[in-house]
Amino acid sequence: MQRRTWISAFGLGALLLASPVLRAQAMAADAFVRQVSSEVIDAVKADKSIQSGDVARIRQLVDAKVMPHVNFQRMTASSVGPQWRSATPDQQKRMLVEFQTLMVNTYSGALTQVKDQAVVVKPMRGSADRDELVVRSEVRGSGDPIQLDYRLEKSGDGWKIYDVNVGGFWLVDAYKGQFAKDLSSGGLDALITRLADKNKSLASAKN
Amino acid sequence: MSAGKISALQASRRARSALMALLALLALGLSGCASMPEGALARGDPWERMNRQVFSFNEAVDEAAIKPAALVYQSLVPGVVRTGVSNVFGNVGDAWTSANLLLQAKPKQSLDMGFRTLVNSVLGLGGLFDVADEMGMERFASEDFGQTLGYWGLKSGPYLVLPLLGPSTLRDTTAMLLDVQDSGASVLWKEPRDRNGASVLQLLNTRVRLLNAGRVLDQIALDKYVLLRDAFLARRRSLIYDGEPPDEESAPAPYKSRGR
Protein backbone atom coordinates (compact mmCIF):
# COMPACT_ATOMS: atom_id res chain seq x y z
CA MET A 1 0.00 0.00 0.00
CA GLN A 2 1.34 3.37 -0.97
CA ARG A 3 0.63 5.60 2.01
CA ARG A 4 2.61 8.34 0.38
CA THR A 5 0.22 8.44 -2.52
CA TRP A 6 -2.60 8.20 -0.04
CA ILE A 7 -1.45 11.40 1.60
CA SER A 8 -0.90 13.01 -1.78
CA ALA A 9 -4.46 12.18 -2.67
CA PHE A 10 -5.49 14.08 0.38
CA GLY A 11 -3.42 17.05 -0.71
CA LEU A 12 -4.84 16.92 -4.19
CA GLY A 13 -8.28 16.89 -2.72
CA ALA A 14 -7.46 20.05 -0.86
CA LEU A 15 -6.08 21.74 -3.95
CA LEU A 16 -9.05 20.62 -5.93
CA LEU A 17 -11.13 22.66 -3.56
CA ALA A 18 -8.83 25.58 -4.06
CA SER A 19 -9.38 26.20 -7.73
CA PRO A 20 -11.25 29.29 -8.85
CA VAL A 21 -13.12 27.18 -11.39
CA LEU A 22 -15.33 26.15 -8.50
CA ARG A 23 -17.16 29.39 -9.09
CA ALA A 24 -18.11 28.28 -12.60
CA GLN A 25 -21.76 28.52 -13.55
CA ALA A 26 -24.16 25.61 -13.25
CA MET A 27 -21.83 22.94 -14.50
CA ALA A 28 -22.38 19.20 -14.46
CA ALA A 29 -20.73 18.00 -11.27
CA ASP A 30 -18.43 15.42 -12.86
CA ALA A 31 -17.37 17.68 -15.71
CA PHE A 32 -16.64 20.31 -13.13
CA VAL A 33 -14.45 18.01 -11.03
CA ARG A 34 -12.67 16.77 -14.16
CA GLN A 35 -11.86 20.23 -15.40
CA VAL A 36 -10.64 21.37 -12.00
CA SER A 37 -8.46 18.30 -11.57
CA SER A 38 -6.22 19.06 -14.51
CA GLU A 39 -5.83 22.67 -13.46
CA VAL A 40 -4.93 21.61 -9.94
CA ILE A 41 -2.17 19.32 -11.12
CA ASP A 42 -0.73 22.13 -13.22
CA ALA A 43 -0.90 24.54 -10.30
CA VAL A 44 1.02 22.21 -8.00
CA LYS A 45 3.66 21.42 -10.56
CA ALA A 46 4.19 25.11 -11.19
CA ASP A 47 4.50 26.10 -7.53
CA LYS A 48 7.94 25.33 -6.16
CA SER A 49 7.30 26.71 -2.70
CA ILE A 50 4.39 24.31 -2.14
CA GLN A 51 6.50 21.37 -3.26
CA SER A 52 9.33 22.32 -0.94
CA GLY A 53 6.90 22.50 1.96
CA ASP A 54 6.72 26.22 2.74
CA VAL A 55 4.16 25.85 5.50
CA ALA A 56 3.23 29.50 5.85
CA ARG A 57 2.57 29.80 2.12
CA ILE A 58 0.54 26.61 1.99
CA ARG A 59 -1.53 27.68 4.93
CA GLN A 60 -2.18 31.03 3.26
CA LEU A 61 -3.35 29.25 0.13
CA VAL A 62 -5.63 26.90 2.02
CA ASP A 63 -7.09 29.70 4.11
CA ALA A 64 -7.83 31.94 1.18
CA LYS A 65 -8.85 29.49 -1.53
CA VAL A 66 -9.95 26.19 -0.04
CA MET A 67 -12.17 27.07 2.85
CA PRO A 68 -14.60 29.34 0.97
CA HIS A 69 -15.65 26.39 -1.20
CA VAL A 70 -16.49 24.01 1.59
CA ASN A 71 -19.77 24.02 3.47
CA PHE A 72 -17.83 24.03 6.66
CA GLN A 73 -20.77 24.60 8.95
CA ARG A 74 -22.40 21.42 7.67
CA MET A 75 -19.18 19.43 8.03
CA THR A 76 -18.78 20.57 11.61
CA ALA A 77 -22.41 19.89 12.47
CA SER A 78 -22.31 16.33 11.18
CA SER A 79 -18.94 15.63 12.80
CA VAL A 80 -20.24 16.75 16.18
CA GLY A 81 -23.60 15.04 15.80
CA PRO A 82 -26.71 15.62 17.98
CA GLN A 83 -24.90 17.90 20.45
CA TRP A 84 -24.48 20.52 17.73
CA ARG A 85 -28.16 21.47 17.76
CA SER A 86 -28.29 21.95 21.52
CA ALA A 87 -25.11 24.03 21.56
CA THR A 88 -25.21 27.79 22.22
CA PRO A 89 -24.30 30.14 19.35
CA ASP A 90 -21.11 31.02 21.22
CA GLN A 91 -20.10 27.35 21.53
CA GLN A 92 -20.81 26.82 17.86
CA LYS A 93 -18.68 29.79 16.93
CA ARG A 94 -15.71 28.64 19.02
CA MET A 95 -16.05 25.10 17.69
CA LEU A 96 -16.02 26.35 14.08
CA VAL A 97 -12.85 28.37 14.70
CA GLU A 98 -10.90 25.54 16.34
CA PHE A 99 -12.08 22.86 13.90
CA GLN A 100 -11.20 25.05 10.94
CA THR A 101 -7.68 25.60 12.28
CA LEU A 102 -7.27 21.85 12.66
CA MET A 103 -8.48 21.25 9.10
CA VAL A 104 -6.09 23.81 7.67
CA ASN A 105 -3.27 22.04 9.50
CA THR A 106 -4.39 18.73 8.06
CA TYR A 107 -4.39 20.05 4.53
CA SER A 108 -1.11 21.88 4.93
CA GLY A 109 0.62 18.65 5.85
CA ALA A 110 -0.97 16.73 3.01
CA LEU A 111 -0.42 19.34 0.31
CA THR A 112 3.36 19.02 0.39
CA GLN A 113 2.97 15.40 -0.73
CA VAL A 114 1.57 16.15 -4.19
CA LYS A 115 4.18 15.18 -6.76
CA ASP A 116 3.57 13.35 -10.03
CA GLN A 117 -0.04 12.25 -9.63
CA ALA A 118 -2.93 12.50 -12.06
CA VAL A 119 -6.64 12.54 -11.20
CA VAL A 120 -9.11 10.47 -13.21
CA VAL A 121 -12.77 11.33 -12.64
CA LYS A 122 -15.11 8.39 -13.01
CA PRO A 123 -18.31 8.69 -15.05
CA MET A 124 -21.42 9.54 -13.03
CA ARG A 125 -24.24 7.12 -12.55
CA GLY A 126 -27.89 7.95 -12.05
CA SER A 127 -29.46 11.31 -12.72
CA ALA A 128 -27.19 14.31 -12.45
CA ASP A 129 -29.84 16.87 -11.56
CA ARG A 130 -30.04 16.04 -7.88
CA ASP A 131 -29.17 18.57 -5.21
CA GLU A 132 -26.69 16.26 -3.51
CA LEU A 133 -24.46 13.77 -5.22
CA VAL A 134 -21.17 11.91 -5.05
CA VAL A 135 -18.42 12.41 -7.61
CA ARG A 136 -15.87 9.61 -7.65
CA SER A 137 -12.31 9.96 -8.78
CA GLU A 138 -9.01 8.19 -8.54
CA VAL A 139 -5.51 9.53 -8.01
CA ARG A 140 -2.98 7.63 -10.06
CA GLY A 141 0.70 7.84 -9.34
CA SER A 142 3.27 5.17 -8.68
CA GLY A 143 1.78 2.24 -6.82
CA ASP A 144 -1.85 1.58 -6.02
CA PRO A 145 -4.47 4.04 -7.29
CA ILE A 146 -6.07 6.03 -4.46
CA GLN A 147 -9.79 6.58 -4.22
CA LEU A 148 -10.81 10.24 -3.85
CA ASP A 149 -14.54 10.97 -3.70
CA TYR A 150 -16.56 14.10 -3.00
CA ARG A 151 -20.00 14.69 -1.59
CA LEU A 152 -21.33 17.80 -3.29
CA GLU A 153 -24.41 19.89 -2.62
CA LYS A 154 -25.93 22.41 -4.96
CA SER A 155 -25.24 25.95 -3.89
CA GLY A 156 -26.73 28.63 -6.08
CA ASP A 157 -25.25 28.13 -9.53
CA GLY A 158 -22.35 26.00 -8.37
CA TRP A 159 -21.45 23.26 -5.94
CA LYS A 160 -20.16 23.08 -2.42
CA ILE A 161 -18.26 20.21 -0.91
CA TYR A 162 -19.49 18.82 2.37
CA ASP A 163 -17.45 15.64 2.69
CA VAL A 164 -14.34 14.10 1.16
CA ASN A 165 -13.43 10.44 0.96
CA VAL A 166 -9.77 9.47 0.81
CA GLY A 167 -8.95 5.82 0.31
CA GLY A 168 -12.38 4.68 1.48
CA PHE A 169 -12.52 6.88 4.58
CA TRP A 170 -14.98 9.78 4.79
CA LEU A 171 -13.56 12.80 6.56
CA VAL A 172 -16.71 13.38 8.62
CA ASP A 173 -16.63 9.76 9.82
CA ALA A 174 -12.99 10.22 10.76
CA TYR A 175 -13.72 13.25 12.90
CA LYS A 176 -16.84 11.66 14.40
CA GLY A 177 -14.60 8.89 15.72
CA GLN A 178 -12.05 11.38 17.02
CA PHE A 179 -14.64 13.57 18.75
CA ALA A 180 -16.80 10.84 20.29
CA LYS A 181 -14.86 10.34 23.51
CA ASP A 182 -14.57 13.99 24.52
CA LEU A 183 -18.19 14.65 23.59
CA SER A 184 -19.51 11.81 25.72
CA SER A 185 -17.34 12.56 28.73
CA GLY A 186 -17.29 16.37 28.86
CA GLY A 187 -19.59 17.65 26.14
CA LEU A 188 -18.83 20.22 23.47
CA ASP A 189 -16.82 22.46 25.80
CA ALA A 190 -14.39 19.64 26.57
CA LEU A 191 -13.95 18.99 22.88
CA ILE A 192 -13.32 22.67 22.10
CA THR A 193 -10.69 22.83 24.83
CA ARG A 194 -9.06 19.70 23.45
CA LEU A 195 -8.95 21.08 19.91
CA ALA A 196 -7.58 24.41 21.12
CA ASP A 197 -4.76 22.63 22.98
CA LYS A 198 -3.98 20.54 19.93
CA ASN A 199 -3.86 23.58 17.68
CA LYS A 200 -1.64 25.45 20.10
CA SER A 201 0.87 22.62 20.30
CA LEU A 202 0.91 22.36 16.51
CA ALA A 203 1.51 26.08 16.13
CA SER A 204 4.38 26.07 18.62
CA ALA A 205 5.95 22.99 17.03
CA LYS A 206 6.14 24.69 13.66
CA ASN A 207 7.42 28.09 14.62
CA MET B 1 19.28 -1.17 13.27
CA SER B 2 20.23 -3.08 16.39
CA ALA B 3 21.03 -6.78 16.36
CA GLY B 4 18.32 -7.31 18.90
CA LYS B 5 15.74 -5.90 16.55
CA ILE B 6 16.80 -8.20 13.72
CA SER B 7 16.71 -11.32 15.84
CA ALA B 8 13.36 -10.29 17.24
CA LEU B 9 12.07 -9.97 13.71
CA GLN B 10 13.51 -13.34 12.73
CA ALA B 11 11.98 -14.98 15.71
CA SER B 12 8.66 -13.37 14.96
CA ARG B 13 8.79 -14.60 11.40
CA ARG B 14 9.55 -18.17 12.39
CA ALA B 15 6.85 -18.15 14.96
CA ARG B 16 4.41 -16.35 12.70
CA SER B 17 2.22 -19.24 11.63
CA ALA B 18 1.95 -20.52 15.16
CA LEU B 19 1.28 -17.03 16.42
CA MET B 20 -1.46 -16.39 13.91
CA ALA B 21 -3.24 -19.60 14.75
CA LEU B 22 -2.88 -18.85 18.44
CA LEU B 23 -4.24 -15.34 18.03
CA ALA B 24 -7.17 -16.60 16.04
CA LEU B 25 -7.97 -19.13 18.76
CA LEU B 26 -7.44 -16.58 21.50
CA ALA B 27 -9.70 -14.22 19.63
CA LEU B 28 -12.44 -16.79 19.37
CA GLY B 29 -12.12 -17.63 23.03
CA LEU B 30 -12.24 -14.01 24.10
CA SER B 31 -15.30 -13.10 22.13
CA GLY B 32 -17.54 -14.66 24.74
CA CYS B 33 -16.48 -12.54 27.68
CA ALA B 34 -15.49 -9.26 26.02
CA SER B 35 -17.38 -6.14 27.02
CA MET B 36 -18.43 -3.68 24.35
CA PRO B 37 -17.14 -0.11 24.56
CA GLU B 38 -19.67 2.59 23.77
CA GLY B 39 -19.96 4.45 20.46
CA ALA B 40 -21.17 3.37 17.06
CA LEU B 41 -17.72 3.08 15.53
CA ALA B 42 -16.52 0.89 18.38
CA ARG B 43 -18.91 -1.89 17.40
CA GLY B 44 -16.17 -3.69 15.51
CA ASP B 45 -13.70 -3.42 18.39
CA PRO B 46 -14.74 -5.56 21.37
CA TRP B 47 -11.08 -6.21 22.24
CA GLU B 48 -10.14 -2.55 22.46
CA ARG B 49 -8.29 -2.97 25.74
CA MET B 50 -5.97 -5.70 24.46
CA ASN B 51 -5.61 -3.94 21.12
CA ARG B 52 -4.54 -0.71 22.77
CA GLN B 53 -1.81 -2.53 24.68
CA VAL B 54 -0.44 -4.12 21.52
CA PHE B 55 -0.76 -0.76 19.78
CA SER B 56 1.37 0.92 22.47
CA PHE B 57 3.92 -1.86 22.17
CA ASN B 58 4.09 -1.38 18.39
CA GLU B 59 4.46 2.38 18.78
CA ALA B 60 7.30 1.92 21.25
CA VAL B 61 9.15 -0.56 19.04
CA ASP B 62 8.67 1.72 16.07
CA GLU B 63 9.96 4.77 17.91
CA ALA B 64 12.97 2.92 19.35
CA ALA B 65 14.07 0.78 16.43
CA ILE B 66 12.11 0.70 13.19
CA LYS B 67 11.70 4.41 12.50
CA PRO B 68 15.36 5.28 13.21
CA ALA B 69 16.43 2.39 10.97
CA ALA B 70 14.14 3.61 8.21
CA LEU B 71 15.63 7.09 8.45
CA VAL B 72 19.12 5.63 8.10
CA TYR B 73 18.00 3.51 5.14
CA GLN B 74 16.47 6.59 3.52
CA SER B 75 19.62 8.67 3.93
CA LEU B 76 22.11 5.96 2.89
CA VAL B 77 20.35 4.32 -0.04
CA PRO B 78 19.80 6.43 -3.20
CA GLY B 79 16.21 7.06 -4.32
CA VAL B 80 16.68 5.09 -7.55
CA VAL B 81 17.64 1.97 -5.64
CA ARG B 82 14.80 2.42 -3.16
CA THR B 83 12.33 2.70 -6.05
CA GLY B 84 13.74 -0.52 -7.50
CA VAL B 85 13.30 -2.31 -4.18
CA SER B 86 9.76 -0.96 -3.94
CA ASN B 87 9.00 -2.16 -7.48
CA VAL B 88 10.23 -5.71 -6.84
CA PHE B 89 7.99 -6.11 -3.81
CA GLY B 90 5.17 -4.40 -5.69
CA ASN B 91 5.51 -6.86 -8.55
CA VAL B 92 5.14 -9.86 -6.24
CA GLY B 93 2.10 -8.15 -4.75
CA ASP B 94 0.64 -7.70 -8.25
CA ALA B 95 0.94 -11.43 -8.91
CA TRP B 96 -0.93 -12.21 -5.71
CA THR B 97 -3.56 -9.60 -6.63
CA SER B 98 -4.03 -11.36 -9.96
CA ALA B 99 -4.56 -14.69 -8.22
CA ASN B 100 -7.12 -13.19 -5.86
CA LEU B 101 -9.00 -11.47 -8.67
CA LEU B 102 -9.38 -14.89 -10.24
CA LEU B 103 -10.65 -16.29 -6.94
CA GLN B 104 -13.21 -13.47 -6.96
CA ALA B 105 -14.38 -14.53 -10.41
CA LYS B 106 -13.09 -11.40 -12.14
CA PRO B 107 -11.21 -13.10 -14.99
CA LYS B 108 -10.61 -10.03 -17.13
CA GLN B 109 -9.01 -7.94 -14.38
CA SER B 110 -7.07 -10.99 -13.24
CA LEU B 111 -5.68 -11.50 -16.72
CA ASP B 112 -4.73 -7.84 -16.99
CA MET B 113 -2.86 -7.91 -13.71
CA GLY B 114 -1.24 -11.23 -14.62
CA PHE B 115 -0.02 -9.76 -17.89
CA ARG B 116 1.25 -6.73 -15.99
CA THR B 117 3.32 -8.96 -13.71
CA LEU B 118 4.64 -10.87 -16.71
CA VAL B 119 5.73 -7.68 -18.47
CA ASN B 120 7.48 -6.36 -15.38
CA SER B 121 9.13 -9.70 -14.59
CA VAL B 122 10.52 -10.13 -18.08
CA LEU B 123 11.00 -6.66 -19.54
CA GLY B 124 11.43 -5.00 -16.15
CA LEU B 125 14.23 -7.38 -15.10
CA GLY B 126 12.44 -9.29 -12.38
CA GLY B 127 10.24 -6.40 -11.39
CA LEU B 128 13.07 -3.95 -10.78
CA PHE B 129 11.54 -1.49 -13.24
CA ASP B 130 7.83 -0.78 -13.57
CA VAL B 131 7.80 -1.03 -17.37
CA ALA B 132 4.08 -1.78 -17.44
CA ASP B 133 3.39 1.61 -15.91
CA GLU B 134 5.43 3.33 -18.64
CA MET B 135 3.40 1.41 -21.18
CA GLY B 136 0.23 2.81 -19.66
CA MET B 137 -1.07 -0.48 -18.30
CA GLU B 138 -3.63 0.05 -15.59
CA ARG B 139 -2.89 -1.11 -12.08
CA PHE B 140 -5.87 -2.26 -10.04
CA ALA B 141 -6.01 -1.78 -6.30
CA SER B 142 -4.23 -4.65 -4.61
CA GLU B 143 -6.24 -7.64 -3.45
CA ASP B 144 -5.36 -10.15 -0.77
CA PHE B 145 -7.02 -13.29 0.50
CA GLY B 146 -8.82 -11.49 3.30
CA GLN B 147 -10.53 -9.34 0.67
CA THR B 148 -11.44 -12.43 -1.33
CA LEU B 149 -13.14 -13.93 1.73
CA GLY B 150 -14.91 -10.63 2.33
CA TYR B 151 -16.03 -10.52 -1.28
CA TRP B 152 -17.78 -13.86 -0.86
CA GLY B 153 -19.58 -12.61 2.22
CA LEU B 154 -17.40 -13.55 5.19
CA LYS B 155 -17.71 -10.80 7.83
CA SER B 156 -14.52 -9.18 9.05
CA GLY B 157 -14.97 -10.13 12.70
CA PRO B 158 -13.51 -7.99 15.47
CA TYR B 159 -10.66 -5.53 14.94
CA LEU B 160 -7.30 -6.94 15.95
CA VAL B 161 -3.94 -5.22 16.35
CA LEU B 162 -1.10 -7.66 15.72
CA PRO B 163 2.30 -7.36 17.37
CA LEU B 164 4.71 -5.68 14.90
CA LEU B 165 2.32 -6.23 11.97
CA GLY B 166 -0.28 -3.65 13.03
CA PRO B 167 -4.01 -3.28 12.24
CA SER B 168 -5.95 -6.33 11.10
CA THR B 169 -9.20 -8.14 11.76
CA LEU B 170 -9.93 -11.68 12.81
CA ARG B 171 -10.80 -12.62 9.21
CA ASP B 172 -7.76 -10.94 7.69
CA THR B 173 -5.40 -12.43 10.26
CA THR B 174 -6.67 -15.91 9.52
CA ALA B 175 -6.44 -15.24 5.79
CA MET B 176 -2.87 -14.06 6.24
CA LEU B 177 -1.88 -17.64 6.94
CA LEU B 178 -2.48 -18.18 3.24
CA ASP B 179 -1.35 -14.76 2.14
CA VAL B 180 1.87 -14.91 0.24
CA GLN B 181 1.67 -11.24 -0.49
CA ASP B 182 2.58 -9.90 2.91
CA SER B 183 5.97 -11.53 2.53
CA GLY B 184 7.07 -11.00 -1.03
CA ALA B 185 10.36 -12.09 0.47
CA SER B 186 9.24 -15.65 1.04
CA VAL B 187 8.37 -16.02 -2.63
CA LEU B 188 11.64 -14.68 -3.94
CA TRP B 189 14.09 -16.12 -1.44
CA LYS B 190 13.86 -19.72 -0.36
CA GLU B 191 16.83 -19.82 2.05
CA PRO B 192 15.73 -18.66 5.52
CA ARG B 193 18.89 -16.56 5.91
CA ASP B 194 18.25 -14.62 2.67
CA ARG B 195 14.58 -14.43 3.43
CA ASN B 196 15.17 -12.77 6.78
CA GLY B 197 17.40 -10.19 5.17
CA ALA B 198 14.76 -9.56 2.56
CA SER B 199 12.08 -9.21 5.22
CA VAL B 200 14.06 -6.52 6.97
CA LEU B 201 14.48 -4.77 3.63
CA GLN B 202 10.75 -4.97 2.98
CA LEU B 203 10.04 -3.62 6.43
CA LEU B 204 12.39 -0.66 5.92
CA ASN B 205 10.98 -0.03 2.46
CA THR B 206 7.44 0.13 3.83
CA ARG B 207 8.43 2.25 6.80
CA VAL B 208 10.18 4.87 4.66
CA ARG B 209 7.01 5.32 2.64
CA LEU B 210 5.10 5.83 5.87
CA LEU B 211 7.38 8.53 7.25
CA ASN B 212 5.35 11.40 5.83
CA ALA B 213 2.00 9.74 6.49
CA GLY B 214 3.00 9.32 10.13
CA ARG B 215 3.78 13.01 10.42
CA VAL B 216 0.37 14.01 9.06
CA LEU B 217 -1.37 11.48 11.31
CA ASP B 218 0.36 12.80 14.40
CA GLN B 219 -0.77 16.28 13.44
CA ILE B 220 -4.46 15.61 13.07
CA ALA B 221 -5.14 12.80 15.53
CA LEU B 222 -6.75 13.43 18.88
CA ASP B 223 -6.64 9.69 19.51
CA LYS B 224 -4.25 7.96 17.13
CA TYR B 225 -5.45 4.47 18.01
CA VAL B 226 -9.03 5.35 17.07
CA LEU B 227 -8.01 7.18 13.90
CA LEU B 228 -5.94 4.25 12.64
CA ARG B 229 -8.64 1.75 13.56
CA ASP B 230 -11.46 3.66 11.88
CA ALA B 231 -9.34 4.34 8.80
CA PHE B 232 -8.28 0.71 8.54
CA LEU B 233 -11.79 -0.71 8.90
CA ALA B 234 -13.30 1.82 6.47
CA ARG B 235 -10.57 1.18 3.92
CA ARG B 236 -10.87 -2.61 4.10
CA ARG B 237 -14.62 -2.38 3.64
CA SER B 238 -14.20 0.00 0.72
CA LEU B 239 -11.63 -2.29 -0.93
CA ILE B 240 -13.90 -5.30 -0.63
CA TYR B 241 -16.69 -3.38 -2.37
CA ASP B 242 -14.19 -2.13 -4.99
CA GLY B 243 -14.39 1.46 -3.84
CA GLU B 244 -18.17 1.77 -3.62
CA PRO B 245 -19.33 0.45 -0.25
CA PRO B 246 -23.07 0.79 0.47
CA ASP B 247 -24.06 3.12 3.32
CA GLU B 248 -25.98 0.49 5.27
CA GLU B 249 -23.97 -1.78 7.53
CA SER B 250 -26.21 -4.76 6.77
CA ALA B 251 -25.91 -4.49 2.98
CA PRO B 252 -25.59 -7.73 0.98
CA ALA B 253 -22.15 -9.19 0.27
CA PRO B 254 -20.24 -7.65 -2.66
CA TYR B 255 -20.65 -10.61 -5.00
CA LYS B 256 -24.43 -10.29 -4.79
CA SER B 257 -24.43 -6.72 -6.06
CA ARG B 258 -22.39 -7.46 -9.16
CA GLY B 259 -23.31 -5.96 -12.48
CA ARG B 260 -25.38 -3.21 -10.96
Tab-separated table of C-alpha atoms in Angstrom, chain B residues 10 12 39 59 76 88 134 143 157 160 164 169 174 185 236:
chain	number	residue	atom	x	y	z
B	10	GLN	CA	13.510	-13.341	12.731
B	12	SER	CA	8.659	-13.372	14.962
B	39	GLY	CA	-19.958	4.453	20.465
B	59	GLU	CA	4.459	2.383	18.781
B	76	LEU	CA	22.108	5.962	2.886
B	88	VAL	CA	10.233	-5.707	-6.837
B	134	GLU	CA	5.435	3.328	-18.635
B	143	GLU	CA	-6.241	-7.638	-3.454
B	157	GLY	CA	-14.971	-10.129	12.698
B	160	LEU	CA	-7.304	-6.944	15.955
B	164	LEU	CA	4.712	-5.682	14.903
B	169	THR	CA	-9.203	-8.138	11.756
B	174	THR	CA	-6.671	-15.910	9.516
B	185	ALA	CA	10.363	-12.090	0.474
B	236	ARG	CA	-10.872	-2.606	4.095
